[in-house]
XYZ file of C-alpha atoms in Angstrom:
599
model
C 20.749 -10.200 33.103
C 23.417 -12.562 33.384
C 24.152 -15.142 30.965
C 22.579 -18.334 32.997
C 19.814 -15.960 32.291
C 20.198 -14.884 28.861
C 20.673 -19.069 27.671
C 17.704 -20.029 29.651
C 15.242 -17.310 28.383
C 16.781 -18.074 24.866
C 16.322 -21.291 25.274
C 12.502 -20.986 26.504
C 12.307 -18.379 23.605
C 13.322 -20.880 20.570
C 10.840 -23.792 22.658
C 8.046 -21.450 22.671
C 8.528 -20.722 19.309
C 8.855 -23.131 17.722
C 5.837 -24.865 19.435
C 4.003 -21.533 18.596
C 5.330 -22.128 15.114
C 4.177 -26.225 14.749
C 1.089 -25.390 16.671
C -0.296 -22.641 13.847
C 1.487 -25.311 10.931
C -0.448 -28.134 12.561
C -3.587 -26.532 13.396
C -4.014 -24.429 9.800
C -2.689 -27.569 7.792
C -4.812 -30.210 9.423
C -8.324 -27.972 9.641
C -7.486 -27.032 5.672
C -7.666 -30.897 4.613
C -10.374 -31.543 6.698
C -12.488 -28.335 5.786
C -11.195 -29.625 2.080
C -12.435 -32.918 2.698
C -15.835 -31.867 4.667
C -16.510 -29.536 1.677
C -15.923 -32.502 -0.961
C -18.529 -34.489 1.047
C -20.888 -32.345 1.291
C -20.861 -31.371 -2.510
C -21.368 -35.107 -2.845
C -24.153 -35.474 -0.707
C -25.712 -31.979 -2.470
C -25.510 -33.723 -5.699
C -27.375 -36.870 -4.416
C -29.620 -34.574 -2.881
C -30.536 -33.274 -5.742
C -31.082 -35.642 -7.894
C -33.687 -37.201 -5.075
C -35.533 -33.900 -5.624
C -35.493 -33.714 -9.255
C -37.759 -36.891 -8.987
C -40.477 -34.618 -7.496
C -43.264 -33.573 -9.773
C -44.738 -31.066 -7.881
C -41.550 -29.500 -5.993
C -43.189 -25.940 -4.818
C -45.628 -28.110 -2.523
C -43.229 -31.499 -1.951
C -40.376 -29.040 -0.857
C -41.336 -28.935 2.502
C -41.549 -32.564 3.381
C -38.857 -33.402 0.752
C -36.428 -30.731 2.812
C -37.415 -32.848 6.143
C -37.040 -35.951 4.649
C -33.665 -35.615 2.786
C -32.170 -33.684 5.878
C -32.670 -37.313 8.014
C -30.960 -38.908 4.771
C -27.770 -36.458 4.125
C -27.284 -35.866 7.461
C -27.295 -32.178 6.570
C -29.511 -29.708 6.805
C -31.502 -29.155 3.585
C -32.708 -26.127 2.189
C -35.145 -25.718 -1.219
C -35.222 -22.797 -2.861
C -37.177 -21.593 -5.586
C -36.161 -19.604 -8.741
C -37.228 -16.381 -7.351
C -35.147 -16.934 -4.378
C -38.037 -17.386 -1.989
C -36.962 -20.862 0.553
C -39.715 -23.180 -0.056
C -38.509 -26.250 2.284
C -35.538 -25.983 5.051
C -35.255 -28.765 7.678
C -34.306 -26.208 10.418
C -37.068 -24.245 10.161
C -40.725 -25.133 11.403
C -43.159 -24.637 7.996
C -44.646 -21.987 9.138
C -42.096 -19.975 9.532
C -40.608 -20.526 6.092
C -42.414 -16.757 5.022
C -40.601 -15.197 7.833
C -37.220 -15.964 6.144
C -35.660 -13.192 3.540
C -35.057 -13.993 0.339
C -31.659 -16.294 -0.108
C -31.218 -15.099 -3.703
C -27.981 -13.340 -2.817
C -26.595 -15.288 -0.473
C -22.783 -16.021 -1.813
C -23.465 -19.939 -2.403
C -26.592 -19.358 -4.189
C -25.847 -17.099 -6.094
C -22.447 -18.990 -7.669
C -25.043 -22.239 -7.782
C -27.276 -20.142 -9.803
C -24.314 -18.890 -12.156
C -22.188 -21.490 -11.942
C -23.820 -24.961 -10.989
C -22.625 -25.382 -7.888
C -21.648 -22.828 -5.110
C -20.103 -23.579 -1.712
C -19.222 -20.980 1.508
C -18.446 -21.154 5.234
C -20.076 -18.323 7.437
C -21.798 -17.708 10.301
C -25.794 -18.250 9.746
C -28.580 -15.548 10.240
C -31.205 -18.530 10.897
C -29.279 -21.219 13.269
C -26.521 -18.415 14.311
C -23.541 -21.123 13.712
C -20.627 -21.479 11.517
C -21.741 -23.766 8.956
C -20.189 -25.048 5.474
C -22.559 -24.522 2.866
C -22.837 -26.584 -0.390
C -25.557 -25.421 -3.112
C -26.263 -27.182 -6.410
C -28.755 -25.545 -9.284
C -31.471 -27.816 -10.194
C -33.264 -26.860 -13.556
C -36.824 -27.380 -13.743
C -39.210 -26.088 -16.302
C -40.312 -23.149 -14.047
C -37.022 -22.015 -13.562
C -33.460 -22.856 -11.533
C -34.037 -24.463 -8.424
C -31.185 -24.262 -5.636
C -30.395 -27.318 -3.245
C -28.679 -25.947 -0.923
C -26.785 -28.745 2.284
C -25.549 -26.871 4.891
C -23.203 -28.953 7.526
C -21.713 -27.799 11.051
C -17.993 -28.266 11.341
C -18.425 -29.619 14.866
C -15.593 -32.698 13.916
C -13.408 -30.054 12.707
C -13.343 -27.971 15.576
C -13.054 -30.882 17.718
C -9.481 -32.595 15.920
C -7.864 -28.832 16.113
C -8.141 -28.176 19.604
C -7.190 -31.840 20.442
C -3.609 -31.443 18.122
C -3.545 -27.934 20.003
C -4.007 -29.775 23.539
C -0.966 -32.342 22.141
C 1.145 -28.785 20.942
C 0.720 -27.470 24.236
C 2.115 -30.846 26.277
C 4.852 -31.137 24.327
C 5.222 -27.466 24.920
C 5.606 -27.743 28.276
C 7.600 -30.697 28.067
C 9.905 -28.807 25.774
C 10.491 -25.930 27.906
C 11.860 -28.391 30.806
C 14.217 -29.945 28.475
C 15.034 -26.535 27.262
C 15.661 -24.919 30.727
C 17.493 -28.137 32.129
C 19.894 -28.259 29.082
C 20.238 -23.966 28.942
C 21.687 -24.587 33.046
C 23.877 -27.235 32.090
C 24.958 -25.243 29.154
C 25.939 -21.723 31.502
C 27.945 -23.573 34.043
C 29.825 -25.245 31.186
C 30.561 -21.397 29.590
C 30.197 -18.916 32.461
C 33.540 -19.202 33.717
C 35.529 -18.812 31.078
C 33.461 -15.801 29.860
C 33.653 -14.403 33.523
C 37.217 -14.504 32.922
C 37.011 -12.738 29.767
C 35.122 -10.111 31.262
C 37.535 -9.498 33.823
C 40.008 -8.860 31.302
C 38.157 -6.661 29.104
C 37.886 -4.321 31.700
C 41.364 -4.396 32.728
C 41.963 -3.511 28.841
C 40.604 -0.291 29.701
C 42.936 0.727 31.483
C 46.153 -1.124 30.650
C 46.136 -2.250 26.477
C 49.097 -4.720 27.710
C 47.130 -7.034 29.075
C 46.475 -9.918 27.126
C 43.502 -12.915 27.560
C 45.945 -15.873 25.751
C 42.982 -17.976 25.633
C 44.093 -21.393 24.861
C 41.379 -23.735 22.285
C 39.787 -23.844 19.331
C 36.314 -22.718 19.967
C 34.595 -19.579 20.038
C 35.275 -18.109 23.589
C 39.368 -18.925 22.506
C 38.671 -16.755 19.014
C 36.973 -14.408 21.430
C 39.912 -13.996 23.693
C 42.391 -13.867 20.741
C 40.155 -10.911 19.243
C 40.536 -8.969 22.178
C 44.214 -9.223 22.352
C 44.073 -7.796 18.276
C 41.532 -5.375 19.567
C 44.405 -4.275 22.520
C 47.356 -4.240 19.705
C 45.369 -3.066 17.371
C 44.325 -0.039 19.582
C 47.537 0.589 21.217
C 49.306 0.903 17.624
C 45.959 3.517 16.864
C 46.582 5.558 19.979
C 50.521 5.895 19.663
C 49.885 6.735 15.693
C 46.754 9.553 16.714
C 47.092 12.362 18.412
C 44.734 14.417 19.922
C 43.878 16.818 17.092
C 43.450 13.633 14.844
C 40.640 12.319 16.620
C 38.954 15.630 16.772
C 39.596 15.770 13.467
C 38.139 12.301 13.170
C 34.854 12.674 15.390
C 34.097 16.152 12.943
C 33.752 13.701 9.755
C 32.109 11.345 11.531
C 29.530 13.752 12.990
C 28.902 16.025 9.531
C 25.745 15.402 7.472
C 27.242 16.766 4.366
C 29.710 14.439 2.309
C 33.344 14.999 2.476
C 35.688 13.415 0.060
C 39.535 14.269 0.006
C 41.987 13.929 -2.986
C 45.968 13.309 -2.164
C 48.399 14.851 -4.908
C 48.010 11.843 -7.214
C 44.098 12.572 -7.442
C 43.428 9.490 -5.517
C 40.922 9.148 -3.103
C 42.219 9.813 1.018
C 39.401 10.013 2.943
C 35.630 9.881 2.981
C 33.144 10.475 5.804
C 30.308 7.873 6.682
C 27.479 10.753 5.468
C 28.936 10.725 1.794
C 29.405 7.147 1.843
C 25.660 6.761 2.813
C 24.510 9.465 0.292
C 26.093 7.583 -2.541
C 26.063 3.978 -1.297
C 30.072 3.489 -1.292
C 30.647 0.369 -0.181
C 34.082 -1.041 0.212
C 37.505 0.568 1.078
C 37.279 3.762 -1.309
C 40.883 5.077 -0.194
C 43.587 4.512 -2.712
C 41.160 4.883 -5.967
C 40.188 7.669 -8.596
C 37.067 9.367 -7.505
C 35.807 8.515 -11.031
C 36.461 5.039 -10.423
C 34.575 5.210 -7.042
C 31.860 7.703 -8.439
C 31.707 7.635 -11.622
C 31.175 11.182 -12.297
C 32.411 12.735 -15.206
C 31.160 16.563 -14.025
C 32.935 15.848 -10.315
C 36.183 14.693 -12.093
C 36.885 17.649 -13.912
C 35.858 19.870 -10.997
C 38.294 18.439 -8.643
C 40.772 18.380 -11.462
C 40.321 22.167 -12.203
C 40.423 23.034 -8.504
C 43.860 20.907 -8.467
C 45.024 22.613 -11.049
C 44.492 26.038 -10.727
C 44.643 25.766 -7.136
C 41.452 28.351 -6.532
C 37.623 27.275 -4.579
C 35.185 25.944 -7.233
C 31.379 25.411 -6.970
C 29.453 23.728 -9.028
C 26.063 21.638 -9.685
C 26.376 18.169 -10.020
C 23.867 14.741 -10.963
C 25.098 11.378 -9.751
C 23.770 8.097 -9.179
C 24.988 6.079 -6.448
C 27.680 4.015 -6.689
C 25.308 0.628 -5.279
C 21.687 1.240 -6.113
C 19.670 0.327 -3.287
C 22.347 0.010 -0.841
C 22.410 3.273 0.975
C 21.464 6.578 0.974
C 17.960 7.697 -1.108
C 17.251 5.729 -4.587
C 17.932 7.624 -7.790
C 20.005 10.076 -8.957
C 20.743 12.827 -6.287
C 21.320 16.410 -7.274
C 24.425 17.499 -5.081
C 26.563 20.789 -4.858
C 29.734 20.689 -4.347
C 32.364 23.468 -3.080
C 35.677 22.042 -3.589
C 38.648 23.685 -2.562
C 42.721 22.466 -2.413
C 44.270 21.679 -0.004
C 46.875 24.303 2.004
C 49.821 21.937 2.133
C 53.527 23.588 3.165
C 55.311 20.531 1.518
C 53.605 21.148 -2.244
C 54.578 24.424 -3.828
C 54.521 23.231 -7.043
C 52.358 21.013 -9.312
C 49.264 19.381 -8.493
C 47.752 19.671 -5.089
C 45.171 17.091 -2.998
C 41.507 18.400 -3.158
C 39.138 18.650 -0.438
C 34.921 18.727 -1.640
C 32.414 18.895 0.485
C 28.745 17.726 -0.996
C 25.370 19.221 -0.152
C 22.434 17.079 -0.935
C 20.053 19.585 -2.429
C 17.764 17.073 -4.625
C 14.666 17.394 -2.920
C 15.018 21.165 -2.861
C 15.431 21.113 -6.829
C 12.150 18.877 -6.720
C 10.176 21.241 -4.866
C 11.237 24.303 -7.152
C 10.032 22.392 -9.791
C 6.818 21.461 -8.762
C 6.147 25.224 -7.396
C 7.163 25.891 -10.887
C 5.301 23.670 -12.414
C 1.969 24.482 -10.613
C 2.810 28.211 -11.048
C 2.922 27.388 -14.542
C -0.431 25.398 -15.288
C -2.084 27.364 -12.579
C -1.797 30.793 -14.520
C -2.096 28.837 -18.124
C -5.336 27.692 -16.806
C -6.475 30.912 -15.161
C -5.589 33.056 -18.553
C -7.648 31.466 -20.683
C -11.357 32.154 -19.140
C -9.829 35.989 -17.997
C -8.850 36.244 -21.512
C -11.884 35.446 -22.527
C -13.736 37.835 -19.704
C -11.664 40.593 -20.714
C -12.310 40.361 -24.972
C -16.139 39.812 -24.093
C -16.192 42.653 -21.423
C -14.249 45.000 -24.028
C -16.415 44.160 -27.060
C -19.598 45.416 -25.109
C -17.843 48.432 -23.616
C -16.944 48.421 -27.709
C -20.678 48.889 -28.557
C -22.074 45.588 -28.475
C -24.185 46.486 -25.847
C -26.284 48.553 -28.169
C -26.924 44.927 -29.871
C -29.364 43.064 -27.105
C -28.490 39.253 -29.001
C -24.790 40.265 -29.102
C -25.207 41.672 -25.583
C -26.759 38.339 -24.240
C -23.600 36.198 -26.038
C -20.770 37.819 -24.289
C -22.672 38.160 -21.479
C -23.359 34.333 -21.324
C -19.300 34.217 -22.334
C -18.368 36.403 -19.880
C -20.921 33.826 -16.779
C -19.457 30.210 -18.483
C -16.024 31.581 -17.392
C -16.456 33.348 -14.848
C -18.083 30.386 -13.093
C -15.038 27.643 -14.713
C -12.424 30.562 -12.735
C -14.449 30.147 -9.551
C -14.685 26.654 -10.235
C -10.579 26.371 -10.450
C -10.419 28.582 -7.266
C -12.715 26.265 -5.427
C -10.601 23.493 -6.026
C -7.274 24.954 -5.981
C -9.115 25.505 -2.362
C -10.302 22.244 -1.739
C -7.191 20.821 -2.936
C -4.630 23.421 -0.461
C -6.895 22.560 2.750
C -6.818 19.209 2.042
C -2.711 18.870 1.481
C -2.441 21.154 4.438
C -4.789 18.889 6.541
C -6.681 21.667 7.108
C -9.899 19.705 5.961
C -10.923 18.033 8.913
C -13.040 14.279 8.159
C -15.554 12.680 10.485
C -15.139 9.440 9.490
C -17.649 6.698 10.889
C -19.478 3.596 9.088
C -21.450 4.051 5.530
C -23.474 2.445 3.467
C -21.818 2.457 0.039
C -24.680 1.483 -1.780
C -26.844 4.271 -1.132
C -23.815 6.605 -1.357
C -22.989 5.873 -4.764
C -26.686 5.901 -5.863
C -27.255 9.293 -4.429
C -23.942 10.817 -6.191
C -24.797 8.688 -9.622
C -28.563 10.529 -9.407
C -27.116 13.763 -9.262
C -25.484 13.082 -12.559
C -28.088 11.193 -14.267
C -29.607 14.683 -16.129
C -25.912 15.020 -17.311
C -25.518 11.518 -18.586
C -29.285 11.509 -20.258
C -27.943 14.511 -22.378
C -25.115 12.174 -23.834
C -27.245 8.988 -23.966
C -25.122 6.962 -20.997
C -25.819 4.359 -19.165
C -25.057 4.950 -15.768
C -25.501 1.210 -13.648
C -24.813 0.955 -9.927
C -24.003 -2.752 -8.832
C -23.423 -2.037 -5.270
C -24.928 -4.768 -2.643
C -26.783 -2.998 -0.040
C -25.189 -3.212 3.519
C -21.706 -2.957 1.864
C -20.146 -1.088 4.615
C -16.730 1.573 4.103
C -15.459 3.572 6.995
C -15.396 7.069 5.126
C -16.177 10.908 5.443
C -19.379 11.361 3.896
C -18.876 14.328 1.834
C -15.280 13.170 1.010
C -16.766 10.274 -0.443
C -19.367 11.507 -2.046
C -16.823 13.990 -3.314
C -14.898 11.399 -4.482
C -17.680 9.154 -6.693
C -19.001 12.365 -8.259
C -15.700 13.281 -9.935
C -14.733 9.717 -11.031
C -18.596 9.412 -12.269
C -18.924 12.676 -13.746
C -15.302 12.049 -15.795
C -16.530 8.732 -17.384
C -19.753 10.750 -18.076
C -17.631 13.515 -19.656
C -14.764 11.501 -21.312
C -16.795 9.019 -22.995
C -18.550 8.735 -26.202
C -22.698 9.236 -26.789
C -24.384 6.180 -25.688
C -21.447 4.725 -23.964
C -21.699 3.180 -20.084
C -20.634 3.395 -16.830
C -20.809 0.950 -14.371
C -20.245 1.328 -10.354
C -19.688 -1.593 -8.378
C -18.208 -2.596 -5.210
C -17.253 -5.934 -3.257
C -15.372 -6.552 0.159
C -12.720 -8.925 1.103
C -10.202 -8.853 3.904
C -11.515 -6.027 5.728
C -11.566 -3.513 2.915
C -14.326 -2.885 0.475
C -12.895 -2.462 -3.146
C -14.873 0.261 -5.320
C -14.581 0.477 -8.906
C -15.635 2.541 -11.936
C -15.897 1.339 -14.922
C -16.453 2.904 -18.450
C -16.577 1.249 -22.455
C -15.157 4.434 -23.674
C -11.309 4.916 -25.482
C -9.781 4.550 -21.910
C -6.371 5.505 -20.845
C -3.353 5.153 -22.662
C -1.050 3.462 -20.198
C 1.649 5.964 -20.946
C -0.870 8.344 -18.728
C -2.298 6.460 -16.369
C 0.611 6.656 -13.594
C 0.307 10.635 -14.146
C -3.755 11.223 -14.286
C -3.602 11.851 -10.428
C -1.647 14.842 -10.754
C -2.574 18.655 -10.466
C -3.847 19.727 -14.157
C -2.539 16.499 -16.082
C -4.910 16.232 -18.772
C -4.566 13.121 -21.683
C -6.124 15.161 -24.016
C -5.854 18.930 -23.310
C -8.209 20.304 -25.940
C -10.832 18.081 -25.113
C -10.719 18.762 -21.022
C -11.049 22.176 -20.926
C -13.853 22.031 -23.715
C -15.538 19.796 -20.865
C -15.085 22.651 -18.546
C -12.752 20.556 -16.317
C -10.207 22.205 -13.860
C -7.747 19.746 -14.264
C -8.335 18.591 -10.559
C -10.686 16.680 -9.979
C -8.742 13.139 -9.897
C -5.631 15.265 -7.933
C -8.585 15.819 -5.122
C -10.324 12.774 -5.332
C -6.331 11.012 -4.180
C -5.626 12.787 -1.946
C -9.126 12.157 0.157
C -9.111 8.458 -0.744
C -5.604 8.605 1.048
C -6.661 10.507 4.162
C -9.122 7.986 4.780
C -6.640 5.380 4.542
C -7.289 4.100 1.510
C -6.050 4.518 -2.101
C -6.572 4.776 -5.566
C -5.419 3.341 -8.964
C -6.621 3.250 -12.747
C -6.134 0.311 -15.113
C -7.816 -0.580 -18.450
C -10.823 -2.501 -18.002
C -11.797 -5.130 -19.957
C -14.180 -3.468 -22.491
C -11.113 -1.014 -23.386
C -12.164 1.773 -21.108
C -11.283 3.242 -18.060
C -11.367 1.152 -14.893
C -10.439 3.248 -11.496
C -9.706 1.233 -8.435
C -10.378 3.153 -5.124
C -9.840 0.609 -2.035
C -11.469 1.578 1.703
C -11.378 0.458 4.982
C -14.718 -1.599 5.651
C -16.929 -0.961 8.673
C -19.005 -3.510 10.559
C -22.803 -3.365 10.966
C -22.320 -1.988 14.313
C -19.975 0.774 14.012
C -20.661 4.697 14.357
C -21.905 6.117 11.620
């Protein structure tokens, strides 16, 4: 593409955008103050509405007529409803019909009316199937809270956007002819002189004596004068190099591992791109002390002992990058370095320069770790219930089986652990497939409602025993896309820990609400929650707050280590937090589904 082509399309590109640009500014700005404004007068006209019905005496049989008759007034439609949430009067709907409409009670404008006062929402209704704003006002009457409930299509609204849109898109148009006229205008002014630049470029390539000598001020004349600096520049380079140089050169460049060399002095020489990366060197390093440059105390005196002594060192090193956050991994990187001096004729005495070469082994040091670590709390926890097998078994082969009541207590010692080890091995199972993605999840559209009341049933025996409350405040119809069992995996450990890790009597609520396309669950308990010193570590493999009191529970240590990593195979995640009575609030956010999806 040449570069009549390149101005134009640029040009058309920054037209179209910015149109694209005004048109969403326009459109969004001017249909948020008039959806503002709409909304104000219809809360107006709900609140005149209202008090016009609180002059009925007999609402429950007026409501019909007064909907009808108020409707004609308000311009709205009008819509009575009683306190049990049954619509007694709607202007859209023929009488008789009124018992063939469901119950409006939790309908999201209602519902704030009946909490609040006043409620207002914009959605698509079930009876006229039409976008409609929606302005609701509580009316209290001795048998209860009334709602008055206007409802208003945005027809006006709709109308002004797509007329400024029509207006965007003419001077759209309009714009791209100015655009395209000025980009031509624009090339034939330029296109010469860069065609000669061209030219000249590629004559560079083979002869660095030619010159541009571009005569101006402007940027194709700083253009030209950079390439005859470029053609110095890299005639000086390739007299200077020879070939071995640039070998040498294109190795550095090429290695992954860092490579940092020392002259005599113990300054800095030479560093390759990969260690400048790894420990985000920015600026000319050459000519400086590596401690200057790296700050490393341990890589100072290793570079100064193989100087020194003049023999091959290795050693273990932890540095932080020079610029946080400006290249290479954040943190502090575990590196080893083999340093070794360098074989210089000239130097036969004294100090000699020092070439090190750096391996980036930190994430291998964080693996080892965490195999150690779950090594570690995997056997702790597996050698307290065979410990406890093993004394039981050996007291009975001991002559407690002559005892039948002795028998029967080691014997019911010997099941309790034997089932908490195949417990552990379970989900030390559970937990490997699903790491390993070997755990494959049919994921398709559920209701979370009856979800969590199935898993919360399963526990309710449990929580009677302790007294708690178990409440689930989950809206029927609240849709997740989810993996059945994973999910019902998932709200059976969160609801049997606040069951477990909560005091007698205490309670645990489960509730869910959408927004945005994603349904947020949460589970709530009024127990001692979570120290937040814990709570960014609760998700790992056998982390336990309080480690006396979780294995008394008969916990594996998990649970919450499963229940993440299946919230984030189904795209989701997970979180805890304190909740407002004090206890423990976790946070698990899911795709939603729509009414029609698979399930």
């Amino acid at each position: 593409m040449g570069i009549r082509s390149k101005l134009i399309a640029f040009a058309v590109g920054i037209a179209v955008l910015v149109a694209v640009v005004f048109d969403g500014y326009v459109v969004k700005t001017l249909g948020a103050e008039l959806g503002q404004h709409t909304e104000a007068d219809l809360a107006v006209r709900a609140a005149l509405v209202t008090e016009s019905v609180a002059r009925a005496r007999d609402l429950a049989s007026e409501a019909t007529a007064l909907a009808a008759t108020l409707s004609e007034r308000a311009g709205a439609r009008v819509t009575l409803i009683d306190p049990a949430g049954v619509v007694r009067g709607d202007s859209s709907v023929a009488p008789e019909r009124l018992g063939e409409l469901e119950p409006h009670a939790a309908r999201d404008e209602v519902a704030d009316a009946r909490h609040h006062g006043v409620g207002r929402s914009e959605r698509v209704s079930r009876t006229t199937q039409m976008r409609m704003l929606y302005a609701a006002q509580r009316l209290d009457r001795p048998d209860g809270p009334w709602i008055v409930r206007l409802a208003f299509e945005p027809v006006a609204i709709d109308r002004s956007l797509s007329a400024a849109h029509a207006r965007v898109v003419q001077g759209t148009w309009l714009a791209l002819a100015l655009a395209v006229s000025a980009a031509l205008v624009g090339a034939r002014a330029l296109s010469g002189r860069l065609v000669y630049l061209t030219g000249v470029a590629r004559e560079m390539r083979g002869d660095l004596s030619r010159r541009a000598r571009v005569q101006g001020r402007d940027e194709i004349a700083a253009l030209g004068g950079a390439l005859d600096d470029l053609a110095e520049s890299l005639e000086r380079s390739r007299r200077e190099l020879g070939g071995e140089g640039e070998r040498f050169g294109a190795v550095l460049e090429s290695m992954r591992e860092g490579v940092l060399v020392t002259d005599e002095r113990g300054d800095i020489s030479l560093v390759n791109p990969a260690l400048s990366q790894l420990l985000g060197i920015r600026g000319d390093a050459v000519g400086r002390p590596p401690i200057e440059v790296l700050r490393s105390a341990s890589l100072h005196e290793l570079l100064e002992e193989v100087a020194l002594a003049r023999a091959a060192a290795t050693r273990e090193i932890e540095i932080a990058p020079a610029t946080p956050g400006a290249a290479g991994p954040p943190g502090r990187r575990i590196l080893v370095v083999n340093a070794a001096p360098l074989a210089l004729p000239a130097q036969s005495r004294g100090a000699a320069g020092v070439v090190a070469v750096f391996f980036d082994v930190t994430e291998l040091r964080r693996i080892e770790g965490l195999q150690r670590n779950f090594i570690a709390n995997a056997s702790h926890e597996l050698r307290t219930p065979v410990a406890s097998i093993r004394a039981s078994s050996e007291t009975l082969l001991g002559g407690a089986l002559d005892d039948p009541e002795a028998a029967r207590d080691f014997t019911e010692v010997i099941e309790r652990n034997a089932a908490r080890l195949h417990r552990l091995v379970n989900d030390l199972l559970d937990l490997s497939r699903i790491e390993g993605r070997e755990r494959p999840l049919s994921q398709g559209s559920l209701d979370l409602a009856a979800q969590a009341e199935a898993a919360v049933a399963l526990l309710r025996g449990r929580a009677r025993e302790k007294g708690t409350e178990v409440e689930v405040d989950v809206a029927p119809g609240t849709l997740v896309t989810a993996d059945p069992r994973a999910l019902d995996q998932i709200l059976t450990n969160l609801v049997d820990n606040a069951i477990q890790h909560t005091p007698d009597g205490s309670r645990v609520v489960v509730r869910a609400r959408g927004a945005n396309g994603r349904v947020l669950l949460e589970i709530e308990d009024d127990g001692h929650g979570i120290p937040a010193a814990h709570q960014a570590r609760v998700f790992e493999r056998f982390y336990r707050v309080d480690q006396g009191r979780a294995r008394a529970s008969g916990g594996t240590g998990l649970g919450l280590s499963i229940a993440k990593h299946l919230v984030e195979a189904m795209r989701g995640d997970i979180s805890v937090t304190t909740g407002a009575a004090g206890g423990a609030l976790f946070r698990v956010t899911l795709p939603g589904a729509t009414a029609g999806a698979p399930r």
